[in-house]
PDB file of C-alpha atoms and ligand atoms in Angstrom:
ATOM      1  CA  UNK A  53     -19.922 -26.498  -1.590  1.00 84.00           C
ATOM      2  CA  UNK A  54     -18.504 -26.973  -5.368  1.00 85.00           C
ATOM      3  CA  UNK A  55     -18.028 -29.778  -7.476  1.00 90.00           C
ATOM      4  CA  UNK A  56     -13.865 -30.208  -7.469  1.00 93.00           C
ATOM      5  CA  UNK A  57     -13.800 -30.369 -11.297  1.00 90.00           C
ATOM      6  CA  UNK A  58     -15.967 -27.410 -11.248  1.00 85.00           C
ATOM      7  CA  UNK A  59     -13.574 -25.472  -9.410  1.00 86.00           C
ATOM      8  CA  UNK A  60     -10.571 -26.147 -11.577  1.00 87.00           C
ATOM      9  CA  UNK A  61     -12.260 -25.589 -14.157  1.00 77.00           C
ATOM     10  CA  UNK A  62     -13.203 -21.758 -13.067  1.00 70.00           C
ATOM     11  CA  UNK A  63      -9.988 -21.689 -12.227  1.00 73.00           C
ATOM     12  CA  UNK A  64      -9.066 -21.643 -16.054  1.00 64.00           C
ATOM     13  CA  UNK A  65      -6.375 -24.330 -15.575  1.00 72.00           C
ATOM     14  CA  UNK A  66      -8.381 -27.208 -17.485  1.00 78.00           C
ATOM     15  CA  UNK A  67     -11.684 -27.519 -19.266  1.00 80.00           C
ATOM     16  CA  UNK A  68     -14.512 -29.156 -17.192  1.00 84.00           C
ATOM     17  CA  UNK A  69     -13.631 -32.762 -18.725  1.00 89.00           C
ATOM     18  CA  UNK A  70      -9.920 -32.017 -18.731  1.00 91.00           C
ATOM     19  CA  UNK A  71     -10.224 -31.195 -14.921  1.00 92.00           C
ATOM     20  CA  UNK A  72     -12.137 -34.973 -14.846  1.00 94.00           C
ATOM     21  CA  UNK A  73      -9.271 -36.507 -16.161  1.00 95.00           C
ATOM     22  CA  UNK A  74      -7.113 -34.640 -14.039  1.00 95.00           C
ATOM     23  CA  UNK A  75      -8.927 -35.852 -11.045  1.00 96.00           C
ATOM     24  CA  UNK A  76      -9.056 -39.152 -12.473  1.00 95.00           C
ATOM     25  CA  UNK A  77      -5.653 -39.960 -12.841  1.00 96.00           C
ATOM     26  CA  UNK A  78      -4.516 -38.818  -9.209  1.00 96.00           C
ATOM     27  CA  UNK A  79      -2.939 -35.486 -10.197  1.00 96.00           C
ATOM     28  CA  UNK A  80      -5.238 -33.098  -7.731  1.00 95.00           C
ATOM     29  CA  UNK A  81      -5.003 -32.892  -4.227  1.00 95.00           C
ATOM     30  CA  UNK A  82      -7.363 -31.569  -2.038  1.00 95.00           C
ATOM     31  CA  UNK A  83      -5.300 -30.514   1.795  1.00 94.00           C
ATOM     32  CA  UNK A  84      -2.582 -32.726   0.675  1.00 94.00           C
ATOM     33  CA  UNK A  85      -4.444 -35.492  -0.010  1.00 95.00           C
ATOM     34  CA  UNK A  86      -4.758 -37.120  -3.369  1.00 96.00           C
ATOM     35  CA  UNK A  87      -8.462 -37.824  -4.406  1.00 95.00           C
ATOM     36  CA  UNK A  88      -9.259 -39.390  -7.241  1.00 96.00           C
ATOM     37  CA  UNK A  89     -13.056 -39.296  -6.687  1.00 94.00           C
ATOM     38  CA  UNK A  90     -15.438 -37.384  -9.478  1.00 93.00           C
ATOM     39  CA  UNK A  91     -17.636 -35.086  -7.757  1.00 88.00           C
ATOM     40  CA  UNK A  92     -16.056 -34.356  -4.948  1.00 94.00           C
ATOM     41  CA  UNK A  93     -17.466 -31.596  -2.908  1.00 94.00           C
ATOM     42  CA  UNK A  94     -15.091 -28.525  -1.618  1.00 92.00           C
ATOM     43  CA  UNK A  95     -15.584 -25.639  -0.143  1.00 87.00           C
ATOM     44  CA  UNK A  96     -13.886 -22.107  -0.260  1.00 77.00           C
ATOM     45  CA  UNK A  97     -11.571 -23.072   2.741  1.00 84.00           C
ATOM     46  CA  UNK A  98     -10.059 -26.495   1.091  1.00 90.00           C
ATOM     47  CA  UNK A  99      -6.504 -26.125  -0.350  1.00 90.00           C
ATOM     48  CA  UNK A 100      -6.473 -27.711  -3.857  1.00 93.00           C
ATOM     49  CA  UNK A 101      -3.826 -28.000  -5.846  1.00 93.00           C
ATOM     50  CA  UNK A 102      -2.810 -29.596  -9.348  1.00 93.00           C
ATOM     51  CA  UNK A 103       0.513 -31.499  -9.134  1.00 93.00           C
ATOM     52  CA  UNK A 104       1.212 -29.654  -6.121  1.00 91.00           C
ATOM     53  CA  UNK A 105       0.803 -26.487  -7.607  1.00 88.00           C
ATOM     54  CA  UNK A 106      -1.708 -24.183  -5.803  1.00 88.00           C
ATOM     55  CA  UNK A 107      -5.315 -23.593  -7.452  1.00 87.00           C
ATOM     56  CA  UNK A 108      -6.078 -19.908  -6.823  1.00 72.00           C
ATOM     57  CA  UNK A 109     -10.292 -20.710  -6.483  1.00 63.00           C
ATOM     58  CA  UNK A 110     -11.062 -17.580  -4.565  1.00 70.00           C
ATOM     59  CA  UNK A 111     -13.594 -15.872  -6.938  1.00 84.00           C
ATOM     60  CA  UNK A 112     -11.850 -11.614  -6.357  1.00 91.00           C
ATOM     61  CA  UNK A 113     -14.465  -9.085  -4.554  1.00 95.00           C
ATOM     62  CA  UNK A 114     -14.441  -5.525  -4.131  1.00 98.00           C
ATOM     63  CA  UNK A 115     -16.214  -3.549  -1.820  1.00 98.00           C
ATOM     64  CA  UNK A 116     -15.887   0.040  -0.893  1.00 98.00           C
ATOM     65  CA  UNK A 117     -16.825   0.270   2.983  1.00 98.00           C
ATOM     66  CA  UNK A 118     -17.554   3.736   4.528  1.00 98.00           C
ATOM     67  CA  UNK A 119     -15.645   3.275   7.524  1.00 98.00           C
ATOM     68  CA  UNK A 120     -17.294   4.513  11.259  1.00 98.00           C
ATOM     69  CA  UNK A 121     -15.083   6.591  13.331  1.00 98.00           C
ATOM     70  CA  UNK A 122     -13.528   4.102  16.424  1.00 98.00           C
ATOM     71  CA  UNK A 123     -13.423   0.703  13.776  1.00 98.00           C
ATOM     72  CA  UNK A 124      -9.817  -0.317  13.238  1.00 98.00           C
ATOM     73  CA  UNK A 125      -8.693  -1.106   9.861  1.00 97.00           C
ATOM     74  CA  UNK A 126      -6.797  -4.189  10.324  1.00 94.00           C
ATOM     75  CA  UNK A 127      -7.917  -7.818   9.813  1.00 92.00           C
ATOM     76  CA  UNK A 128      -8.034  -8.163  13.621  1.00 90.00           C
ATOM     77  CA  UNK A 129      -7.312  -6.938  16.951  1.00 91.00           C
ATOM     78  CA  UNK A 130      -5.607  -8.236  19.831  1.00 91.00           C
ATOM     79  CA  UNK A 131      -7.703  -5.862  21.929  1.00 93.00           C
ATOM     80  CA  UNK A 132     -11.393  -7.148  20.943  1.00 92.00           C
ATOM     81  CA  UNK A 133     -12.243  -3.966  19.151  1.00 94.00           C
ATOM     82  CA  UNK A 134     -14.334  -3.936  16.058  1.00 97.00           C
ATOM     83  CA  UNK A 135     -12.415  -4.498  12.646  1.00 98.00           C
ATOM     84  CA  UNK A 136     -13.429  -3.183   8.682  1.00 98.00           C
ATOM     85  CA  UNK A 137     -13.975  -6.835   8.414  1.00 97.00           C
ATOM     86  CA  UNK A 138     -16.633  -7.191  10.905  1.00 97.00           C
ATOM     87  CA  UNK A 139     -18.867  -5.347   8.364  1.00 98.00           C
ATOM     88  CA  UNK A 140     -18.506  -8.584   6.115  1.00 97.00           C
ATOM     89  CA  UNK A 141     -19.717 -10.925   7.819  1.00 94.00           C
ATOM     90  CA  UNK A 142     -21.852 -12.504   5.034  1.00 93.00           C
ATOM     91  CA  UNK A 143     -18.814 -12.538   2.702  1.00 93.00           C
ATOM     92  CA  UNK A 144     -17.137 -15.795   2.553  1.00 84.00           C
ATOM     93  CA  UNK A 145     -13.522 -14.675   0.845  1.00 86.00           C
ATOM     94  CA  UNK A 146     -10.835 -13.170   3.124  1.00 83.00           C
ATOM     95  CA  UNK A 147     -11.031  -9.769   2.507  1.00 93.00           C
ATOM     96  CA  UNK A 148      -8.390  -6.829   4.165  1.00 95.00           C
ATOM     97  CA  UNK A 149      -8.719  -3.280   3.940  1.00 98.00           C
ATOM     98  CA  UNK A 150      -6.726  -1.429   1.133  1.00 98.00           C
ATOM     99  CA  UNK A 151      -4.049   0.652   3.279  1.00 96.00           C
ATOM    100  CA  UNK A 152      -5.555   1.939   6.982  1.00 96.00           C
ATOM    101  CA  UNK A 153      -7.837   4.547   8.318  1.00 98.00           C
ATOM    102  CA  UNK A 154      -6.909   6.018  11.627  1.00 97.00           C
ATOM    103  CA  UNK A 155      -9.066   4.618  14.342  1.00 97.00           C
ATOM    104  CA  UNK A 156     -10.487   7.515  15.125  1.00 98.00           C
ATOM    105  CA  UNK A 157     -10.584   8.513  10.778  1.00 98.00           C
ATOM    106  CA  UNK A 158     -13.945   7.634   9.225  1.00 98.00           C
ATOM    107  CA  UNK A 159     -14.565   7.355   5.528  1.00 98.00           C
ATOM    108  CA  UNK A 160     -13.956   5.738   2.560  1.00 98.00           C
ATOM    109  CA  UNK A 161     -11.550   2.452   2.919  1.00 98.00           C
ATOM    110  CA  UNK A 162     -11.422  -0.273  -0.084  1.00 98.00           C
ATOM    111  CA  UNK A 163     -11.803  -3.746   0.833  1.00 98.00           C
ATOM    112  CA  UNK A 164     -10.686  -6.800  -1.356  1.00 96.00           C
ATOM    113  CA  UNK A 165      -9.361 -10.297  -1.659  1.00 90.00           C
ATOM    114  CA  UNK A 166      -7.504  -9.173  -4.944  1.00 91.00           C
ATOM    115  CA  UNK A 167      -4.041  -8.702  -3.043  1.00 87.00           C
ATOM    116  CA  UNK A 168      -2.311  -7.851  -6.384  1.00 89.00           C
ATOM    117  CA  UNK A 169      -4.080  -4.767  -6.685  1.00 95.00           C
ATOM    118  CA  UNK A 170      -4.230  -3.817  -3.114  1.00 96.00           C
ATOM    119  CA  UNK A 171      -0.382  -3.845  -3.061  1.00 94.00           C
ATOM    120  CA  UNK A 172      -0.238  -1.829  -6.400  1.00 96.00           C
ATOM    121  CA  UNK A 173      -3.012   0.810  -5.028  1.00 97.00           C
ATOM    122  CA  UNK A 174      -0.983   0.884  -1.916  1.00 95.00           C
ATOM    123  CA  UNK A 175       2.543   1.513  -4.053  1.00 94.00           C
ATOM    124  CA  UNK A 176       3.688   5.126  -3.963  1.00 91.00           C
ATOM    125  CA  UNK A 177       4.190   5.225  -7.629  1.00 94.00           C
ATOM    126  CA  UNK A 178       0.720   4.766  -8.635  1.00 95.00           C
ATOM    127  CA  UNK A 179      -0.062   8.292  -7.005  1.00 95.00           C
ATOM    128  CA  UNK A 180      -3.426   7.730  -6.255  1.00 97.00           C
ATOM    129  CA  UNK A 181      -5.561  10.485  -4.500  1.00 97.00           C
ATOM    130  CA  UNK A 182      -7.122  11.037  -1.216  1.00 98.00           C
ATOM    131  CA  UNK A 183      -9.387  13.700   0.026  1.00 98.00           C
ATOM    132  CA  UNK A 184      -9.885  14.264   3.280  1.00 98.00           C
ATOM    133  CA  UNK A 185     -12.219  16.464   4.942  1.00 98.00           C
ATOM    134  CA  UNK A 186     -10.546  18.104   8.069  1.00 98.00           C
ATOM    135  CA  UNK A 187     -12.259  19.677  10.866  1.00 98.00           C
ATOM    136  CA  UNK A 188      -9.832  21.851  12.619  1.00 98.00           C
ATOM    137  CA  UNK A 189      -8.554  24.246  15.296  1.00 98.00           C
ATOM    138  CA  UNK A 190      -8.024  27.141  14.824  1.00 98.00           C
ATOM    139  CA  UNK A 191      -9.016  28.793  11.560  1.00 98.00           C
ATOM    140  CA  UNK A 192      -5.569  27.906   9.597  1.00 98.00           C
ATOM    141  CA  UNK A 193      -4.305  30.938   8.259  1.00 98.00           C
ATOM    142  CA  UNK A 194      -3.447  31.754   4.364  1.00 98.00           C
ATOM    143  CA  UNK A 195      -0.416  31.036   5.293  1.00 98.00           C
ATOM    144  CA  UNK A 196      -0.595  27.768   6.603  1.00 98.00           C
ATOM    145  CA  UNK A 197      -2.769  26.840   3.709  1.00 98.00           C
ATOM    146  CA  UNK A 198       0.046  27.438   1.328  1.00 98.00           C
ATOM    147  CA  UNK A 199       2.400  25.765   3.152  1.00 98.00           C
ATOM    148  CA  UNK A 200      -0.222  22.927   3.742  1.00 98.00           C
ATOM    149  CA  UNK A 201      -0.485  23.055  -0.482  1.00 98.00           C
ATOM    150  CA  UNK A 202       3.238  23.423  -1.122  1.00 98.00           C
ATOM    151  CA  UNK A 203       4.830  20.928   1.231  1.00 97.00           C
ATOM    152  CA  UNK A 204       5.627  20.338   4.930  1.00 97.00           C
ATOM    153  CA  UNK A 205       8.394  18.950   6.490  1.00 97.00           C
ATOM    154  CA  UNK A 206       7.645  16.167   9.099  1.00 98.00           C
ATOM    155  CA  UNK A 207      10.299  13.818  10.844  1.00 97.00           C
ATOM    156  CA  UNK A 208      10.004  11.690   7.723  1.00 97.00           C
ATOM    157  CA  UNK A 209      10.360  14.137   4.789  1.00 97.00           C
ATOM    158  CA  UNK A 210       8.664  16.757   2.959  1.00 98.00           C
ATOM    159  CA  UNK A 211       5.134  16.091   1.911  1.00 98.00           C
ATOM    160  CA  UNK A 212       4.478  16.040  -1.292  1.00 97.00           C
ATOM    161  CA  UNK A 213       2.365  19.134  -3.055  1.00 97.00           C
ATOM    162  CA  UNK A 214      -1.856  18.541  -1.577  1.00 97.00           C
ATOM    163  CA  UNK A 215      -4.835  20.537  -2.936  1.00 98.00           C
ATOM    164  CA  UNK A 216      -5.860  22.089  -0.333  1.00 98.00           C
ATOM    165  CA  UNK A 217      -9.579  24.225   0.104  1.00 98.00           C
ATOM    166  CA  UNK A 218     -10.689  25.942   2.977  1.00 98.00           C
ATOM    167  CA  UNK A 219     -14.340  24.779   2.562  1.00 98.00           C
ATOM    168  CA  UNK A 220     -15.983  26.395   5.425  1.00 98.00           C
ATOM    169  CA  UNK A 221     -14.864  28.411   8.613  1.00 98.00           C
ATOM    170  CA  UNK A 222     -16.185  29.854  12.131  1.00 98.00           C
ATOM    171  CA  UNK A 223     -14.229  32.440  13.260  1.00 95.00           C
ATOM    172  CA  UNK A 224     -16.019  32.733  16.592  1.00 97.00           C
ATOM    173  CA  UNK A 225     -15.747  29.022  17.468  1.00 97.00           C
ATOM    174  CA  UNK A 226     -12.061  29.218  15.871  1.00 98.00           C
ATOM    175  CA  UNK A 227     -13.153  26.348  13.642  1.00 98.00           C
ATOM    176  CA  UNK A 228     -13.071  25.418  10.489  1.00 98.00           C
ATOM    177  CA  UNK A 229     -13.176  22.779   7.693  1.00 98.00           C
ATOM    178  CA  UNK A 230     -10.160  21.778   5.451  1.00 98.00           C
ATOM    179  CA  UNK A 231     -10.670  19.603   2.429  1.00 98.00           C
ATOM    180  CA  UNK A 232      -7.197  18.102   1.543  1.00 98.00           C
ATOM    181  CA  UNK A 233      -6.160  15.761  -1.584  1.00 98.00           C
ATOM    182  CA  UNK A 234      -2.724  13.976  -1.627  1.00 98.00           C
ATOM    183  CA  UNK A 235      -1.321  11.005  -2.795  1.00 97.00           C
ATOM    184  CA  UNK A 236       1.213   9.871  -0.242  1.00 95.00           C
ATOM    185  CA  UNK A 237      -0.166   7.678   2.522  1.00 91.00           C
ATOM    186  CA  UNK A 238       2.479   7.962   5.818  1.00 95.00           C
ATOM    187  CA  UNK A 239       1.001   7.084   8.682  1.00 95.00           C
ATOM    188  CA  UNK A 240      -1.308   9.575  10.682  1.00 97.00           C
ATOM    189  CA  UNK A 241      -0.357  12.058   7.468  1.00 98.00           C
ATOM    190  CA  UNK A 242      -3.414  14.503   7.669  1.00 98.00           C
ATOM    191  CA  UNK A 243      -2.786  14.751  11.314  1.00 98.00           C
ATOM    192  CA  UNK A 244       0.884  15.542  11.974  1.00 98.00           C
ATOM    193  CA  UNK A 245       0.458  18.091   8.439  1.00 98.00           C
ATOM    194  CA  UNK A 246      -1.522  19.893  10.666  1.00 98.00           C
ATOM    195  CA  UNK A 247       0.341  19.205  13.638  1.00 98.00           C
ATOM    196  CA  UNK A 248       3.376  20.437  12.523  1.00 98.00           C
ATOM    197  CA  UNK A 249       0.917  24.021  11.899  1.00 98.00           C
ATOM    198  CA  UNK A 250       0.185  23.673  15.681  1.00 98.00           C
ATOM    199  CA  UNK A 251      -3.140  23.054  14.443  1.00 98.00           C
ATOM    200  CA  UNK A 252      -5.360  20.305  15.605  1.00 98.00           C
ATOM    201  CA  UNK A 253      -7.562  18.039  13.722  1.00 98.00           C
ATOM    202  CA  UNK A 254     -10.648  17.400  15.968  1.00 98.00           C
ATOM    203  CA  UNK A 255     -12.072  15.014  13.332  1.00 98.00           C
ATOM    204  CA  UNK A 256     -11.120  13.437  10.137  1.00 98.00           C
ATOM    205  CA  UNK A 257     -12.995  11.966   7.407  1.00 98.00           C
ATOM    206  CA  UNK A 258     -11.890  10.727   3.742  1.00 98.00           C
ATOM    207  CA  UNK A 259     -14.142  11.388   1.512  1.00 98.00           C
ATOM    208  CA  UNK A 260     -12.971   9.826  -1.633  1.00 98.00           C
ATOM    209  CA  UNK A 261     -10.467   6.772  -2.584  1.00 98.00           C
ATOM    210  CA  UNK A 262      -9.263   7.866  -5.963  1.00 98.00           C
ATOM    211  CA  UNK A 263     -12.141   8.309  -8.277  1.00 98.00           C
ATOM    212  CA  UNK A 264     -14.500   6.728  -5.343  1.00 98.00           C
ATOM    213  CA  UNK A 265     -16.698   9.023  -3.523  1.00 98.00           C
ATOM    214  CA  UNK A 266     -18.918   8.072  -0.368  1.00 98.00           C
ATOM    215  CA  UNK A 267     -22.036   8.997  -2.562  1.00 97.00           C
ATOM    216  CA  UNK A 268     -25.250   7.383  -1.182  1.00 96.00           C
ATOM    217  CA  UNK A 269     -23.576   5.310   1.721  1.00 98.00           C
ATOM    218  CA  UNK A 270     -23.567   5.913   5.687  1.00 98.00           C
ATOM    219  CA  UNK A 271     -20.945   4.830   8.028  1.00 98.00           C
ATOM    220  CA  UNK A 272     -20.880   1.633   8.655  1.00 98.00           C
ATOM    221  CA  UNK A 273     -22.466   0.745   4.631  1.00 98.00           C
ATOM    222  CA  UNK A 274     -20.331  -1.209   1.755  1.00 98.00           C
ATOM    223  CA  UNK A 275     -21.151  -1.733  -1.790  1.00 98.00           C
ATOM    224  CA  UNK A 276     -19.473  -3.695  -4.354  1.00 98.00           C
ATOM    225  CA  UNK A 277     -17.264  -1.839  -6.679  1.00 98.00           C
ATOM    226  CA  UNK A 278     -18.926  -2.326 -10.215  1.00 97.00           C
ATOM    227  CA  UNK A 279     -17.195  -4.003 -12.883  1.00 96.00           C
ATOM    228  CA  UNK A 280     -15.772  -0.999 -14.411  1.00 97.00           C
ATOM    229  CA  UNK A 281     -14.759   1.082 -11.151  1.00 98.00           C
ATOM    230  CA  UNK A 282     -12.568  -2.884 -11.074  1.00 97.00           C
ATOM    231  CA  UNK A 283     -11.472  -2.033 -14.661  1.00 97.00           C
ATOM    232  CA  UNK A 284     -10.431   1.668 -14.149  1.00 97.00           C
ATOM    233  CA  UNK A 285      -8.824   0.489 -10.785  1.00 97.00           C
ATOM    234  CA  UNK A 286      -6.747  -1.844 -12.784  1.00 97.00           C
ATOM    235  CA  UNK A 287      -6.080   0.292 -15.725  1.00 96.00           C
ATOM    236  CA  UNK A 288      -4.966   2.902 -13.188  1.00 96.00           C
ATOM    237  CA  UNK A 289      -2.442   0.821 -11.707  1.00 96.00           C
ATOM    238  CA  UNK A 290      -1.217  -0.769 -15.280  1.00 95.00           C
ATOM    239  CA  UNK A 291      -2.570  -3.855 -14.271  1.00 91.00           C
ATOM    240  CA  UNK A 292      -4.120  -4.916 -17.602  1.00 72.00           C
ATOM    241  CA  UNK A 293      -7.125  -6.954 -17.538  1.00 54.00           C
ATOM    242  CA  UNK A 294      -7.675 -10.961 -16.273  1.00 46.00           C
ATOM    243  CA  UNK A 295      -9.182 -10.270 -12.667  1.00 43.00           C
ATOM    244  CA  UNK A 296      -8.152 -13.887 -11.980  1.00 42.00           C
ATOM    245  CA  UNK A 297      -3.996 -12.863 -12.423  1.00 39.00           C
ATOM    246  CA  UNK A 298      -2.986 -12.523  -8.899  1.00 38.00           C
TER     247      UNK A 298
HETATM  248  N1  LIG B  79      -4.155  10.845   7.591  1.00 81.51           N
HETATM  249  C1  LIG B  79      -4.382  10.714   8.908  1.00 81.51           C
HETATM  250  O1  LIG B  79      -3.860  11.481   9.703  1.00 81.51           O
HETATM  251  N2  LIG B  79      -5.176   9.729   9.314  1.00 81.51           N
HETATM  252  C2  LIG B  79      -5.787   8.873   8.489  1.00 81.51           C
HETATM  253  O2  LIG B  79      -6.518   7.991   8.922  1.00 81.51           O
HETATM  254  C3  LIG B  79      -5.537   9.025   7.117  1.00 81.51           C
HETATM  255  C4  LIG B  79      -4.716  10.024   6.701  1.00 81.51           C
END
């Protein structure tokens, strides 16, 4: 619970005795009703606007969440199953996953409230990488790697050019281990790339979100992003500075 002034205020539309004499003389409006009352307590759920303008009072998180295999990266699921968002339980902002892991796909999935950024990380311009770790049948050939590297035609379009590495391989099990980096983000990419190979991907991780790597968390851990992994997340998607400019 916060102080209403407080929270316009933070909000940077007023300064903390501005936002008094805001409140004072009936301009704010807390779910649609005017209060006029200093001191008035709200939490993170109340709607409060300023002459019926919206106060955005959501302070912005970022968390990078090392997604299990069999989690679903939505907000929530008709079917009951576990959701990215159950691993936040203790956070009070709405947070979504950043784009979607596979439900079967573990790895590394960003999770915000900052939906300007999420939209601009999630815009095919912005280019940002992936790298997925692929554990496949059968041992893809050189071949297959180039193509894989070059470009692959699936039902939507060629793929744009991937880094592909052949990381490790068991020719006796016919297994082997494909690290991939690409930018695009179809649906169920990794998979049909290797589908369209006739090769299958038994399991799929993503290893890194851009310049984040899954460096000293298990599945099923989050951290927070620190300020400057926010900062080069922002300056890599030309959004300037002012976390607060949704
Ligand atoms: N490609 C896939 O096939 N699945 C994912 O979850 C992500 C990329």
């Amino acid at each position: 619970m916060e102080r209403l002034q407080k929270i316009i205020a933070q909000a940077g539309i007023a300064s903390r005795r501005k936002a008094e004499l805001l409140i004072q003389s009936g301009r704010v409006q807390v779910n649609g009703k005017r209060v006029t009352v200093l001191g008035t307590k709200v939490t993170e759920k109340d709607k409060i606007a300023v002459d019926g303008v919206p106060v955005q009072k959501e302070i912005l998180v970022y968390f990078l969440l090392y997604k299990p295999a069999g989690v679903i990266s939505s907000v929530k699921d008709d079917r009951n199953r576990t959701t990215v968002v159950d691993f936040f339980q203790q956070v009070p902002q709405r947070i979504f996953p950043v784009g979607r892991l596979d439900y079967d796909t573990s790895g590394a999935i960003l999770m915000t409230n900052d939906g300007k950024l999420a939209n601009r990380l999630m815009h095919p311009k912005f280019e940002i990488d992936k790298t997925y770790i692929a554990t496949v049948h059968p041992v893809p050939e050189a071949s297959q790697l180039r193509k894989l590297s070059s470009g692959i035609r699936l039902d939507d379009g060629m793929t744009a050019p991937a880094k592909v590495q052949l990381v490790e391989s068991d020719y006796l099990k016919k297994t082997a281990m494909v690290r991939l980096t690409i930018h695009e983000g179809r649906n169920r990419q990794v998979r049909r790339m290797f589908a369209a190979l006739d090769i299958h991907v038994r399991k799929l991780k993503r290893e890194r979100y851009g310049f984040l790597s899954l460096a000293g968390l298990h599945p099923g851990d989050a951290r927070s992003l620190k300020p400057h992994e926010v900062k080069t997340l922002y300056h890599m998607t030309h959004l300037d500075t002012g976390h607060d400019d949704r």
